[in-house]
Every structure is written in structure tokens, then in C-alpha cells.
JSON list of C-alpha atoms and ligand atoms in Angstrom, two decimals:
[
{"chain": "A", "resi": 23, "resn": "UNK", "atom": "CA", "xyz": [109.69, 102.99, 109.42]},
{"chain": "A", "resi": 24, "resn": "UNK", "atom": "CA", "xyz": [109.47, 102.89, 113.21]},
{"chain": "A", "resi": 25, "resn": "UNK", "atom": "CA", "xyz": [106.40, 104.55, 114.67]},
{"chain": "A", "resi": 26, "resn": "UNK", "atom": "CA", "xyz": [106.62, 107.67, 116.79]},
{"chain": "A", "resi": 27, "resn": "UNK", "atom": "CA", "xyz": [104.41, 107.59, 119.88]},
{"chain": "A", "resi": 28, "resn": "UNK", "atom": "CA", "xyz": [104.35, 110.91, 121.70]},
{"chain": "A", "resi": 29, "resn": "UNK", "atom": "CA", "xyz": [104.36, 110.67, 125.48]},
{"chain": "A", "resi": 30, "resn": "UNK", "atom": "CA", "xyz": [102.11, 113.52, 126.66]},
{"chain": "A", "resi": 31, "resn": "UNK", "atom": "CA", "xyz": [102.88, 113.29, 130.38]},
{"chain": "A", "resi": 32, "resn": "UNK", "atom": "CA", "xyz": [104.82, 116.58, 130.37]},
{"chain": "A", "resi": 33, "resn": "UNK", "atom": "CA", "xyz": [101.84, 118.37, 128.80]},
{"chain": "A", "resi": 34, "resn": "UNK", "atom": "CA", "xyz": [99.69, 117.09, 131.68]},
{"chain": "A", "resi": 35, "resn": "UNK", "atom": "CA", "xyz": [102.33, 118.24, 134.17]},
{"chain": "A", "resi": 36, "resn": "UNK", "atom": "CA", "xyz": [102.15, 121.75, 132.71]},
{"chain": "A", "resi": 37, "resn": "UNK", "atom": "CA", "xyz": [98.35, 121.72, 132.88]},
{"chain": "A", "resi": 38, "resn": "UNK", "atom": "CA", "xyz": [98.35, 120.44, 136.46]},
{"chain": "A", "resi": 39, "resn": "UNK", "atom": "CA", "xyz": [100.74, 123.17, 137.59]},
{"chain": "A", "resi": 40, "resn": "UNK", "atom": "CA", "xyz": [97.94, 125.77, 137.33]},
{"chain": "A", "resi": 41, "resn": "UNK", "atom": "CA", "xyz": [94.95, 123.65, 138.31]},
{"chain": "A", "resi": 42, "resn": "UNK", "atom": "CA", "xyz": [93.00, 124.58, 135.18]},
{"chain": "A", "resi": 43, "resn": "UNK", "atom": "CA", "xyz": [92.57, 122.83, 131.84]},
{"chain": "A", "resi": 44, "resn": "UNK", "atom": "CA", "xyz": [95.28, 124.73, 129.97]},
{"chain": "A", "resi": 45, "resn": "UNK", "atom": "CA", "xyz": [96.95, 123.35, 127.96]},
{"chain": "A", "resi": 46, "resn": "UNK", "atom": "CA", "xyz": [94.09, 121.04, 127.04]},
{"chain": "A", "resi": 47, "resn": "UNK", "atom": "CA", "xyz": [95.55, 117.53, 127.01]},
{"chain": "A", "resi": 48, "resn": "UNK", "atom": "CA", "xyz": [92.96, 116.18, 124.60]},
{"chain": "A", "resi": 49, "resn": "UNK", "atom": "CA", "xyz": [93.62, 118.96, 122.09]},
{"chain": "A", "resi": 50, "resn": "UNK", "atom": "CA", "xyz": [97.36, 118.42, 122.30]},
{"chain": "A", "resi": 51, "resn": "UNK", "atom": "CA", "xyz": [96.96, 114.65, 121.78]},
{"chain": "A", "resi": 52, "resn": "UNK", "atom": "CA", "xyz": [94.74, 115.29, 118.79]},
{"chain": "A", "resi": 53, "resn": "UNK", "atom": "CA", "xyz": [97.22, 117.82, 117.35]},
{"chain": "A", "resi": 54, "resn": "UNK", "atom": "CA", "xyz": [100.13, 115.39, 117.77]},
{"chain": "A", "resi": 55, "resn": "UNK", "atom": "CA", "xyz": [98.19, 112.94, 115.61]},
{"chain": "A", "resi": 56, "resn": "UNK", "atom": "CA", "xyz": [97.27, 115.60, 113.04]},
{"chain": "A", "resi": 57, "resn": "UNK", "atom": "CA", "xyz": [100.95, 116.59, 112.89]},
{"chain": "A", "resi": 58, "resn": "UNK", "atom": "CA", "xyz": [101.99, 113.00, 112.12]},
{"chain": "A", "resi": 59, "resn": "UNK", "atom": "CA", "xyz": [102.50, 111.11, 115.38]},
{"chain": "A", "resi": 60, "resn": "UNK", "atom": "CA", "xyz": [101.53, 107.47, 115.01]},
{"chain": "A", "resi": 61, "resn": "UNK", "atom": "CA", "xyz": [100.74, 106.92, 118.66]},
{"chain": "A", "resi": 62, "resn": "UNK", "atom": "CA", "xyz": [99.98, 108.57, 121.98]},
{"chain": "A", "resi": 63, "resn": "UNK", "atom": "CA", "xyz": [101.58, 107.31, 125.18]},
{"chain": "A", "resi": 64, "resn": "UNK", "atom": "CA", "xyz": [100.56, 108.08, 128.75]},
{"chain": "A", "resi": 65, "resn": "UNK", "atom": "CA", "xyz": [102.19, 107.01, 131.98]},
{"chain": "A", "resi": 66, "resn": "UNK", "atom": "CA", "xyz": [99.75, 107.42, 134.86]},
{"chain": "A", "resi": 67, "resn": "UNK", "atom": "CA", "xyz": [101.81, 107.39, 138.05]},
{"chain": "A", "resi": 68, "resn": "UNK", "atom": "CA", "xyz": [100.38, 106.63, 141.49]},
{"chain": "A", "resi": 69, "resn": "UNK", "atom": "CA", "xyz": [100.52, 110.30, 142.61]},
{"chain": "A", "resi": 70, "resn": "UNK", "atom": "CA", "xyz": [98.88, 111.42, 139.32]},
{"chain": "A", "resi": 71, "resn": "UNK", "atom": "CA", "xyz": [101.30, 114.32, 138.99]},
{"chain": "A", "resi": 72, "resn": "UNK", "atom": "CA", "xyz": [101.29, 113.89, 135.23]},
{"chain": "A", "resi": 73, "resn": "UNK", "atom": "CA", "xyz": [98.40, 112.23, 133.42]},
{"chain": "A", "resi": 74, "resn": "UNK", "atom": "CA", "xyz": [95.50, 111.60, 135.81]},
{"chain": "A", "resi": 75, "resn": "UNK", "atom": "CA", "xyz": [93.46, 108.44, 135.95]},
{"chain": "A", "resi": 76, "resn": "UNK", "atom": "CA", "xyz": [90.38, 110.36, 134.73]},
{"chain": "A", "resi": 77, "resn": "UNK", "atom": "CA", "xyz": [92.26, 111.55, 131.62]},
{"chain": "A", "resi": 78, "resn": "UNK", "atom": "CA", "xyz": [92.48, 108.02, 130.28]},
{"chain": "A", "resi": 79, "resn": "UNK", "atom": "CA", "xyz": [88.91, 107.29, 129.10]},
{"chain": "A", "resi": 80, "resn": "UNK", "atom": "CA", "xyz": [88.54, 110.56, 127.10]},
{"chain": "A", "resi": 81, "resn": "UNK", "atom": "CA", "xyz": [91.99, 110.07, 125.59]},
{"chain": "A", "resi": 82, "resn": "UNK", "atom": "CA", "xyz": [91.13, 106.52, 124.58]},
{"chain": "A", "resi": 83, "resn": "UNK", "atom": "CA", "xyz": [87.89, 107.73, 122.99]},
{"chain": "A", "resi": 84, "resn": "UNK", "atom": "CA", "xyz": [89.70, 110.48, 121.08]},
{"chain": "A", "resi": 85, "resn": "UNK", "atom": "CA", "xyz": [92.91, 108.87, 119.83]},
{"chain": "A", "resi": 86, "resn": "UNK", "atom": "CA", "xyz": [92.80, 107.58, 116.27]},
{"chain": "A", "resi": 87, "resn": "UNK", "atom": "CA", "xyz": [96.33, 106.16, 116.28]},
{"chain": "A", "resi": 88, "resn": "UNK", "atom": "CA", "xyz": [97.87, 103.65, 118.70]},
{"chain": "A", "resi": 89, "resn": "UNK", "atom": "CA", "xyz": [97.11, 104.31, 122.35]},
{"chain": "A", "resi": 90, "resn": "UNK", "atom": "CA", "xyz": [99.78, 103.03, 124.72]},
{"chain": "A", "resi": 91, "resn": "UNK", "atom": "CA", "xyz": [99.44, 103.08, 128.51]},
{"chain": "A", "resi": 92, "resn": "UNK", "atom": "CA", "xyz": [102.65, 102.44, 130.40]},
{"chain": "A", "resi": 93, "resn": "UNK", "atom": "CA", "xyz": [103.26, 101.96, 134.09]},
{"chain": "A", "resi": 94, "resn": "UNK", "atom": "CA", "xyz": [103.76, 99.68, 137.02]},
{"chain": "A", "resi": 95, "resn": "UNK", "atom": "CA", "xyz": [101.00, 97.06, 137.14]},
{"chain": "A", "resi": 96, "resn": "UNK", "atom": "CA", "xyz": [99.61, 97.89, 140.58]},
{"chain": "A", "resi": 97, "resn": "UNK", "atom": "CA", "xyz": [95.99, 96.91, 141.24]},
{"chain": "A", "resi": 98, "resn": "UNK", "atom": "CA", "xyz": [94.74, 100.45, 140.41]},
{"chain": "A", "resi": 99, "resn": "UNK", "atom": "CA", "xyz": [96.79, 100.63, 137.24]},
{"chain": "A", "resi": 100, "resn": "UNK", "atom": "CA", "xyz": [95.51, 97.26, 136.05]},
{"chain": "A", "resi": 101, "resn": "UNK", "atom": "CA", "xyz": [91.85, 98.24, 136.62]},
{"chain": "A", "resi": 102, "resn": "UNK", "atom": "CA", "xyz": [92.43, 101.40, 134.61]},
{"chain": "A", "resi": 103, "resn": "UNK", "atom": "CA", "xyz": [94.10, 99.55, 131.75]},
{"chain": "A", "resi": 104, "resn": "UNK", "atom": "CA", "xyz": [91.59, 96.70, 131.63]},
{"chain": "A", "resi": 105, "resn": "UNK", "atom": "CA", "xyz": [88.65, 99.15, 131.65]},
{"chain": "A", "resi": 106, "resn": "UNK", "atom": "CA", "xyz": [90.10, 101.26, 128.85]},
{"chain": "A", "resi": 107, "resn": "UNK", "atom": "CA", "xyz": [91.67, 98.52, 126.72]},
{"chain": "A", "resi": 108, "resn": "UNK", "atom": "CA", "xyz": [94.44, 100.47, 124.96]},
{"chain": "A", "resi": 109, "resn": "UNK", "atom": "CA", "xyz": [96.15, 98.93, 121.91]},
{"chain": "A", "resi": 110, "resn": "UNK", "atom": "CA", "xyz": [99.28, 98.37, 123.95]},
{"chain": "A", "resi": 111, "resn": "UNK", "atom": "CA", "xyz": [100.24, 98.28, 127.62]},
{"chain": "A", "resi": 112, "resn": "UNK", "atom": "CA", "xyz": [103.91, 98.73, 128.49]},
{"chain": "A", "resi": 113, "resn": "UNK", "atom": "CA", "xyz": [104.80, 97.26, 131.87]},
{"chain": "A", "resi": 114, "resn": "UNK", "atom": "CA", "xyz": [107.37, 99.30, 133.77]},
{"chain": "A", "resi": 115, "resn": "UNK", "atom": "CA", "xyz": [108.81, 98.39, 137.19]},
{"chain": "A", "resi": 116, "resn": "UNK", "atom": "CA", "xyz": [109.02, 101.97, 138.47]},
{"chain": "A", "resi": 117, "resn": "UNK", "atom": "CA", "xyz": [108.91, 102.66, 142.19]},
{"chain": "A", "resi": 118, "resn": "UNK", "atom": "CA", "xyz": [105.96, 104.63, 143.63]},
{"chain": "A", "resi": 119, "resn": "UNK", "atom": "CA", "xyz": [108.02, 107.80, 144.19]},
{"chain": "A", "resi": 120, "resn": "UNK", "atom": "CA", "xyz": [110.22, 107.43, 141.10]},
{"chain": "A", "resi": 121, "resn": "UNK", "atom": "CA", "xyz": [111.09, 110.71, 139.38]},
{"chain": "A", "resi": 122, "resn": "UNK", "atom": "CA", "xyz": [111.10, 108.76, 136.12]},
{"chain": "A", "resi": 123, "resn": "UNK", "atom": "CA", "xyz": [111.61, 105.16, 135.01]},
{"chain": "A", "resi": 124, "resn": "UNK", "atom": "CA", "xyz": [115.23, 104.17, 135.48]},
{"chain": "A", "resi": 125, "resn": "UNK", "atom": "CA", "xyz": [115.48, 100.41, 135.08]},
{"chain": "A", "resi": 126, "resn": "UNK", "atom": "CA", "xyz": [113.95, 97.49, 133.24]},
{"chain": "A", "resi": 127, "resn": "UNK", "atom": "CA", "xyz": [112.25, 94.39, 134.61]},
{"chain": "A", "resi": 128, "resn": "UNK", "atom": "CA", "xyz": [114.05, 91.33, 135.82]},
{"chain": "A", "resi": 129, "resn": "UNK", "atom": "CA", "xyz": [111.88, 89.12, 133.62]},
{"chain": "A", "resi": 130, "resn": "UNK", "atom": "CA", "xyz": [113.29, 85.94, 135.16]},
{"chain": "A", "resi": 131, "resn": "UNK", "atom": "CA", "xyz": [112.86, 86.80, 138.83]},
{"chain": "A", "resi": 132, "resn": "UNK", "atom": "CA", "xyz": [109.36, 88.20, 138.26]},
{"chain": "A", "resi": 133, "resn": "UNK", "atom": "CA", "xyz": [108.30, 85.63, 135.65]},
{"chain": "A", "resi": 134, "resn": "UNK", "atom": "CA", "xyz": [105.24, 84.24, 137.43]},
{"chain": "A", "resi": 135, "resn": "UNK", "atom": "CA", "xyz": [103.92, 87.72, 138.35]},
{"chain": "A", "resi": 136, "resn": "UNK", "atom": "CA", "xyz": [104.42, 88.97, 134.78]},
{"chain": "A", "resi": 137, "resn": "UNK", "atom": "CA", "xyz": [102.75, 85.89, 133.30]},
{"chain": "A", "resi": 138, "resn": "UNK", "atom": "CA", "xyz": [99.65, 86.47, 135.41]},
{"chain": "A", "resi": 139, "resn": "UNK", "atom": "CA", "xyz": [99.46, 90.18, 134.54]},
{"chain": "A", "resi": 140, "resn": "UNK", "atom": "CA", "xyz": [100.03, 89.50, 130.85]},
{"chain": "A", "resi": 141, "resn": "UNK", "atom": "CA", "xyz": [97.29, 86.89, 130.65]},
{"chain": "A", "resi": 142, "resn": "UNK", "atom": "CA", "xyz": [94.84, 89.42, 132.18]},
{"chain": "A", "resi": 143, "resn": "UNK", "atom": "CA", "xyz": [95.85, 92.00, 129.59]},
{"chain": "A", "resi": 144, "resn": "UNK", "atom": "CA", "xyz": [95.60, 89.47, 126.78]},
{"chain": "A", "resi": 145, "resn": "UNK", "atom": "CA", "xyz": [92.07, 88.56, 127.91]},
{"chain": "A", "resi": 146, "resn": "UNK", "atom": "CA", "xyz": [91.09, 92.10, 126.80]},
{"chain": "A", "resi": 147, "resn": "UNK", "atom": "CA", "xyz": [93.04, 91.89, 123.55]},
{"chain": "A", "resi": 148, "resn": "UNK", "atom": "CA", "xyz": [95.76, 94.27, 124.75]},
{"chain": "A", "resi": 149, "resn": "UNK", "atom": "CA", "xyz": [99.25, 93.86, 123.26]},
{"chain": "A", "resi": 150, "resn": "UNK", "atom": "CA", "xyz": [101.93, 93.77, 125.95]},
{"chain": "A", "resi": 151, "resn": "UNK", "atom": "CA", "xyz": [105.38, 95.29, 125.89]},
{"chain": "A", "resi": 152, "resn": "UNK", "atom": "CA", "xyz": [107.86, 94.84, 128.75]},
{"chain": "A", "resi": 153, "resn": "UNK", "atom": "CA", "xyz": [110.38, 97.55, 129.63]},
{"chain": "A", "resi": 154, "resn": "UNK", "atom": "CA", "xyz": [113.81, 95.90, 129.80]},
{"chain": "A", "resi": 155, "resn": "UNK", "atom": "CA", "xyz": [117.46, 96.84, 129.87]},
{"chain": "A", "resi": 156, "resn": "UNK", "atom": "CA", "xyz": [119.57, 95.86, 126.86]},
{"chain": "A", "resi": 157, "resn": "UNK", "atom": "CA", "xyz": [120.23, 92.41, 128.26]},
{"chain": "A", "resi": 158, "resn": "UNK", "atom": "CA", "xyz": [119.78, 89.23, 126.23]},
{"chain": "A", "resi": 159, "resn": "UNK", "atom": "CA", "xyz": [118.55, 87.18, 129.18]},
{"chain": "A", "resi": 160, "resn": "UNK", "atom": "CA", "xyz": [115.85, 89.75, 129.98]},
{"chain": "A", "resi": 161, "resn": "UNK", "atom": "CA", "xyz": [114.70, 89.71, 126.36]},
{"chain": "A", "resi": 162, "resn": "UNK", "atom": "CA", "xyz": [114.43, 85.91, 126.46]},
{"chain": "A", "resi": 163, "resn": "UNK", "atom": "CA", "xyz": [112.54, 86.19, 129.75]},
{"chain": "A", "resi": 164, "resn": "UNK", "atom": "CA", "xyz": [110.08, 88.66, 128.21]},
{"chain": "A", "resi": 165, "resn": "UNK", "atom": "CA", "xyz": [109.33, 86.21, 125.41]},
{"chain": "A", "resi": 166, "resn": "UNK", "atom": "CA", "xyz": [108.96, 83.34, 127.89]},
{"chain": "A", "resi": 167, "resn": "UNK", "atom": "CA", "xyz": [106.28, 85.20, 129.91]},
{"chain": "A", "resi": 168, "resn": "UNK", "atom": "CA", "xyz": [104.24, 85.86, 126.77]},
{"chain": "A", "resi": 169, "resn": "UNK", "atom": "CA", "xyz": [104.92, 89.51, 125.86]},
{"chain": "A", "resi": 170, "resn": "UNK", "atom": "CA", "xyz": [104.63, 90.48, 122.19]},
{"chain": "A", "resi": 171, "resn": "UNK", "atom": "CA", "xyz": [107.23, 93.22, 122.53]},
{"chain": "A", "resi": 172, "resn": "UNK", "atom": "CA", "xyz": [110.01, 94.60, 124.64]},
{"chain": "A", "resi": 173, "resn": "UNK", "atom": "CA", "xyz": [110.70, 98.27, 125.16]},
{"chain": "A", "resi": 174, "resn": "UNK", "atom": "CA", "xyz": [114.42, 98.88, 125.56]},
{"chain": "A", "resi": 175, "resn": "UNK", "atom": "CA", "xyz": [115.26, 101.31, 128.35]},
{"chain": "A", "resi": 176, "resn": "UNK", "atom": "CA", "xyz": [117.45, 103.71, 126.35]},
{"chain": "A", "resi": 177, "resn": "UNK", "atom": "CA", "xyz": [118.59, 105.91, 129.26]},
{"chain": "A", "resi": 178, "resn": "UNK", "atom": "CA", "xyz": [122.08, 104.31, 129.37]},
{"chain": "A", "resi": 179, "resn": "UNK", "atom": "CA", "xyz": [122.36, 104.60, 125.56]},
{"chain": "A", "resi": 180, "resn": "UNK", "atom": "CA", "xyz": [121.54, 108.31, 125.68]},
{"chain": "A", "resi": 181, "resn": "UNK", "atom": "CA", "xyz": [124.02, 108.89, 128.49]},
{"chain": "A", "resi": 182, "resn": "UNK", "atom": "CA", "xyz": [126.95, 107.31, 126.65]},
{"chain": "A", "resi": 183, "resn": "UNK", "atom": "CA", "xyz": [125.99, 108.37, 123.13]},
{"chain": "A", "resi": 184, "resn": "UNK", "atom": "CA", "xyz": [127.80, 111.73, 122.98]},
{"chain": "A", "resi": 185, "resn": "UNK", "atom": "CA", "xyz": [131.13, 110.27, 124.08]},
{"chain": "A", "resi": 186, "resn": "UNK", "atom": "CA", "xyz": [131.07, 106.93, 122.33]},
{"chain": "A", "resi": 187, "resn": "UNK", "atom": "CA", "xyz": [128.09, 106.03, 120.13]},
{"chain": "A", "resi": 188, "resn": "UNK", "atom": "CA", "xyz": [129.50, 102.62, 119.11]},
{"chain": "A", "resi": 189, "resn": "UNK", "atom": "CA", "xyz": [129.93, 101.52, 122.72]},
{"chain": "A", "resi": 190, "resn": "UNK", "atom": "CA", "xyz": [126.55, 103.00, 123.64]},
{"chain": "A", "resi": 191, "resn": "UNK", "atom": "CA", "xyz": [124.66, 101.03, 121.02]},
{"chain": "A", "resi": 192, "resn": "UNK", "atom": "CA", "xyz": [126.58, 97.72, 121.31]},
{"chain": "A", "resi": 193, "resn": "UNK", "atom": "CA", "xyz": [124.43, 96.07, 124.04]},
{"chain": "A", "resi": 194, "resn": "UNK", "atom": "CA", "xyz": [121.25, 97.07, 122.18]},
{"chain": "A", "resi": 195, "resn": "UNK", "atom": "CA", "xyz": [122.49, 95.48, 118.95]},
{"chain": "A", "resi": 196, "resn": "UNK", "atom": "CA", "xyz": [123.29, 92.25, 120.81]},
{"chain": "A", "resi": 197, "resn": "UNK", "atom": "CA", "xyz": [119.94, 92.19, 122.62]},
{"chain": "A", "resi": 198, "resn": "UNK", "atom": "CA", "xyz": [118.07, 93.05, 119.38]},
{"chain": "A", "resi": 199, "resn": "UNK", "atom": "CA", "xyz": [119.65, 90.09, 117.65]},
{"chain": "A", "resi": 200, "resn": "UNK", "atom": "CA", "xyz": [118.21, 87.82, 120.34]},
{"chain": "A", "resi": 201, "resn": "UNK", "atom": "CA", "xyz": [114.82, 89.55, 120.05]},
{"chain": "A", "resi": 202, "resn": "UNK", "atom": "CA", "xyz": [114.80, 88.98, 116.29]},
{"chain": "A", "resi": 203, "resn": "UNK", "atom": "CA", "xyz": [115.90, 85.35, 116.63]},
{"chain": "A", "resi": 204, "resn": "UNK", "atom": "CA", "xyz": [113.18, 84.47, 119.13]},
{"chain": "A", "resi": 205, "resn": "UNK", "atom": "CA", "xyz": [110.49, 86.61, 117.49]},
{"chain": "A", "resi": 206, "resn": "UNK", "atom": "CA", "xyz": [109.65, 89.43, 119.89]},
{"chain": "A", "resi": 207, "resn": "UNK", "atom": "CA", "xyz": [109.05, 92.97, 118.62]},
{"chain": "A", "resi": 208, "resn": "UNK", "atom": "CA", "xyz": [111.28, 95.88, 119.60]},
{"chain": "A", "resi": 209, "resn": "UNK", "atom": "CA", "xyz": [110.15, 99.24, 121.01]},
{"chain": "A", "resi": 210, "resn": "UNK", "atom": "CA", "xyz": [112.45, 101.75, 122.71]},
{"chain": "A", "resi": 211, "resn": "UNK", "atom": "CA", "xyz": [112.15, 104.73, 124.97]},
{"chain": "A", "resi": 212, "resn": "UNK", "atom": "CA", "xyz": [113.68, 107.10, 127.49]},
{"chain": "A", "resi": 213, "resn": "UNK", "atom": "CA", "xyz": [115.97, 110.04, 126.87]},
{"chain": "A", "resi": 214, "resn": "UNK", "atom": "CA", "xyz": [115.74, 109.67, 123.10]},
{"chain": "A", "resi": 215, "resn": "UNK", "atom": "CA", "xyz": [116.15, 113.01, 121.36]},
{"chain": "A", "resi": 216, "resn": "UNK", "atom": "CA", "xyz": [116.99, 114.73, 118.07]},
{"chain": "A", "resi": 217, "resn": "UNK", "atom": "CA", "xyz": [120.71, 113.97, 118.53]},
{"chain": "A", "resi": 218, "resn": "UNK", "atom": "CA", "xyz": [120.63, 110.28, 119.37]},
{"chain": "A", "resi": 219, "resn": "UNK", "atom": "CA", "xyz": [117.46, 108.94, 117.71]},
{"chain": "A", "resi": 220, "resn": "UNK", "atom": "CA", "xyz": [118.62, 108.66, 114.09]},
{"chain": "A", "resi": 221, "resn": "UNK", "atom": "CA", "xyz": [121.69, 106.63, 115.02]},
{"chain": "A", "resi": 222, "resn": "UNK", "atom": "CA", "xyz": [119.64, 104.32, 117.24]},
{"chain": "A", "resi": 223, "resn": "UNK", "atom": "CA", "xyz": [117.16, 103.64, 114.45]},
{"chain": "A", "resi": 224, "resn": "UNK", "atom": "CA", "xyz": [119.97, 103.11, 111.91]},
{"chain": "A", "resi": 225, "resn": "UNK", "atom": "CA", "xyz": [121.70, 100.57, 114.14]},
{"chain": "A", "resi": 226, "resn": "UNK", "atom": "CA", "xyz": [118.47, 98.80, 115.14]},
{"chain": "A", "resi": 227, "resn": "UNK", "atom": "CA", "xyz": [116.58, 98.67, 111.84]},
{"chain": "A", "resi": 228, "resn": "UNK", "atom": "CA", "xyz": [113.94, 96.31, 113.24]},
{"chain": "A", "resi": 229, "resn": "UNK", "atom": "CA", "xyz": [112.78, 98.99, 115.68]},
{"chain": "A", "resi": 230, "resn": "UNK", "atom": "CA", "xyz": [108.97, 99.12, 115.62]},
{"chain": "A", "resi": 231, "resn": "UNK", "atom": "CA", "xyz": [108.16, 102.03, 117.90]},
{"chain": "A", "resi": 232, "resn": "UNK", "atom": "CA", "xyz": [109.70, 104.74, 120.05]},
{"chain": "A", "resi": 233, "resn": "UNK", "atom": "CA", "xyz": [107.88, 106.65, 122.76]},
{"chain": "A", "resi": 234, "resn": "UNK", "atom": "CA", "xyz": [109.31, 110.08, 123.40]},
{"chain": "A", "resi": 235, "resn": "UNK", "atom": "CA", "xyz": [108.16, 112.73, 125.84]},
{"chain": "A", "resi": 236, "resn": "UNK", "atom": "CA", "xyz": [110.60, 114.96, 127.65]},
{"chain": "A", "resi": 237, "resn": "UNK", "atom": "CA", "xyz": [112.93, 116.02, 124.83]},
{"chain": "A", "resi": 238, "resn": "UNK", "atom": "CA", "xyz": [110.11, 116.33, 122.31]},
{"chain": "A", "resi": 239, "resn": "UNK", "atom": "CA", "xyz": [108.15, 118.69, 124.56]},
{"chain": "A", "resi": 240, "resn": "UNK", "atom": "CA", "xyz": [111.28, 120.75, 125.29]},
{"chain": "A", "resi": 241, "resn": "UNK", "atom": "CA", "xyz": [112.11, 120.94, 121.55]},
{"chain": "A", "resi": 242, "resn": "UNK", "atom": "CA", "xyz": [108.55, 122.13, 120.91]},
{"chain": "A", "resi": 243, "resn": "UNK", "atom": "CA", "xyz": [109.28, 125.26, 122.96]},
{"chain": "A", "resi": 244, "resn": "UNK", "atom": "CA", "xyz": [111.87, 126.22, 120.36]},
{"chain": "A", "resi": 245, "resn": "UNK", "atom": "CA", "xyz": [110.52, 124.76, 117.12]},
{"chain": "A", "resi": 246, "resn": "UNK", "atom": "CA", "xyz": [106.78, 124.41, 117.75]},
{"chain": "A", "resi": 247, "resn": "UNK", "atom": "CA", "xyz": [104.93, 121.12, 118.05]},
{"chain": "A", "resi": 248, "resn": "UNK", "atom": "CA", "xyz": [104.28, 120.65, 114.33]},
{"chain": "A", "resi": 249, "resn": "UNK", "atom": "CA", "xyz": [107.92, 121.20, 113.27]},
{"chain": "A", "resi": 250, "resn": "UNK", "atom": "CA", "xyz": [109.22, 119.14, 116.16]},
{"chain": "A", "resi": 251, "resn": "UNK", "atom": "CA", "xyz": [107.13, 116.13, 115.26]},
{"chain": "A", "resi": 252, "resn": "UNK", "atom": "CA", "xyz": [108.35, 116.38, 111.63]},
{"chain": "A", "resi": 253, "resn": "UNK", "atom": "CA", "xyz": [111.95, 116.49, 112.89]},
{"chain": "A", "resi": 254, "resn": "UNK", "atom": "CA", "xyz": [111.48, 113.34, 115.00]},
{"chain": "A", "resi": 255, "resn": "UNK", "atom": "CA", "xyz": [109.73, 111.57, 112.13]},
{"chain": "A", "resi": 256, "resn": "UNK", "atom": "CA", "xyz": [112.68, 112.42, 109.89]},
{"chain": "A", "resi": 257, "resn": "UNK", "atom": "CA", "xyz": [115.05, 110.72, 112.33]},
{"chain": "A", "resi": 258, "resn": "UNK", "atom": "CA", "xyz": [112.98, 107.54, 112.03]},
{"chain": "A", "resi": 259, "resn": "UNK", "atom": "CA", "xyz": [112.89, 107.35, 108.24]},
{"chain": "B", "resi": 310, "resn": "PXP", "atom": "N1", "xyz": [109.32, 104.77, 128.21]},
{"chain": "B", "resi": 310, "resn": "PXP", "atom": "C1", "xyz": [109.05, 104.70, 129.53]},
{"chain": "B", "resi": 310, "resn": "PXP", "atom": "C2", "xyz": [108.79, 103.36, 130.11]},
{"chain": "B", "resi": 310, "resn": "PXP", "atom": "C3", "xyz": [109.01, 105.84, 130.33]},
{"chain": "B", "resi": 310, "resn": "PXP", "atom": "O1", "xyz": [108.74, 105.74, 131.64]},
{"chain": "B", "resi": 310, "resn": "PXP", "atom": "C4", "xyz": [109.22, 107.10, 129.75]},
{"chain": "B", "resi": 310, "resn": "PXP", "atom": "C5", "xyz": [109.12, 108.34, 130.58]},
{"chain": "B", "resi": 310, "resn": "PXP", "atom": "O2", "xyz": [107.83, 108.48, 131.07]},
{"chain": "B", "resi": 310, "resn": "PXP", "atom": "C6", "xyz": [109.51, 107.14, 128.37]},
{"chain": "B", "resi": 310, "resn": "PXP", "atom": "C7", "xyz": [109.55, 105.97, 127.63]},
{"chain": "B", "resi": 310, "resn": "PXP", "atom": "C8", "xyz": [109.76, 108.43, 127.66]},
{"chain": "B", "resi": 310, "resn": "PXP", "atom": "O3", "xyz": [110.95, 108.98, 128.13]},
{"chain": "B", "resi": 310, "resn": "PXP", "atom": "P1", "xyz": [111.32, 110.49, 127.81]},
{"chain": "B", "resi": 310, "resn": "PXP", "atom": "O4", "xyz": [110.31, 111.34, 128.50]},
{"chain": "B", "resi": 310, "resn": "PXP", "atom": "O5", "xyz": [112.71, 110.65, 128.34]},
{"chain": "B", "resi": 310, "resn": "PXP", "atom": "O6", "xyz": [111.25, 110.65, 126.31]}
]
């Protein structure tokens, strides 16, 4: 079964909108775990509009499941990750002002930069995942620079899924085959939801982990956090 890591950025956004500590991010993270999530993901962005840099140490201390920090490896980000040593760091090439991540790494063009960053992360025992598009060459590049995993950017899959699921999944099946052949683990994330997740998991049985934020938080408004997590877990069975 693939693991569900809940991205709690949107909870932090809600908290930040009122300048108080409500909802309490630590309590929500803890409840996600109690309700069955197998990981907690945070994506500290440079403007700290979601999770803030000072949220990271208490979250690391509290989480009992896998703690995943994702983001662009700027100097500040790297200090934060190295100090807090999460189980996994997912490297994402998002621009400073990006609304959300919308593209994977070019693992060939940026190979020497990624190698350097990855060896720093490995020196602290942190597993590294690289956010990539469903592109065989980028998967091979991720393996070549030393990452243990890739995270497929599933935005394009989600966009095409309603119209044509077979066409939407095809590049991910091809890229997964390469990942399996060369021995790199597969994570996935972005725009996954209760409609498209089950099919993705069925077509990519080797999937190890998904990180889901936006849709899961929106679904929680209707179904409650506990029910929603059960519904996502069911899609991954
Ligand atoms: N993976 C990465 C690299 C992301 O940047 C995000 C969004 O922060 C996600 C997964 C989760 O995407 P969503 O919020 O659409 O579930």
C-alpha cells in the first residue's frame, strides 16, 4: 500500500490569515497521524505564507510518522532542512513567487547542482526525492545524481484525467517502468484527489507515497478530517 503523507500547508495558510494560532498546526498534524496518515509534508516557501520556518522544529519533534520537507533548495531552505533532519527532503524547482509548484526538475541540466545538494542531505541521513515530470530521461537523471526517489508532478495527469484517463496516465506508466528498471522509488503529488487517486495507484502499483494537500483540506470541509483521511487511504489500498 502506498503511504499517504498529508501536506499541511493549507492549514498553516488558514492560521496565518488571522495572525493567531488557530487552527493549531501541531494539533492538526498530530490528528492527521491519529486518523491514519502515514506522513506529514510541509513546503516552506520563501515568503512563509504557508508553513513558517519556525514551525519546522516543533513539527519535527512532534511527528511520529514520516516527516517530509519539500521545497526549492535555496541557502535558507537547506539550513532549515539540515538542522531539522526530516526523514525525506523533496527537492522542487519552484520559483520564489510561484503560486504552487508547476514543473519538475531538469535533472540533466542541473545535475552538478543537484549532486552537491543531495550529498549535503545524505550527510545528515536524509532520504532525497526529486520532483520530476513524467519523463524517462528526467527519471534517469534523478538516479544519476543520487536521489533515492522521484516524486512525479501529477498536475498534468489530474488535468487530463476527466477527459481521457488512459492518455493521462500513459507517460507516468512509461516513466515508472524506467524507475523500476533502474531502481529508484516512486512518489507522486500535486492535484491528486478522491476522483483521480485510485486510478493512479492502480496503474502505478509500485507507488510508494503520495503527498496531498489542497484537495484533502477542501474535502475535510465537507466530510471532516477523520473521514477524509479514511477516504484517501481507501483509494490507496
Ligand atoms: N508535491 C509538491 C512538490 C507540491 O509543491 C505540492 C503542493 O505544495 C504537492 C505535492 C501537493 O499538491 P496539492 O496541494 O495539489 O495536493
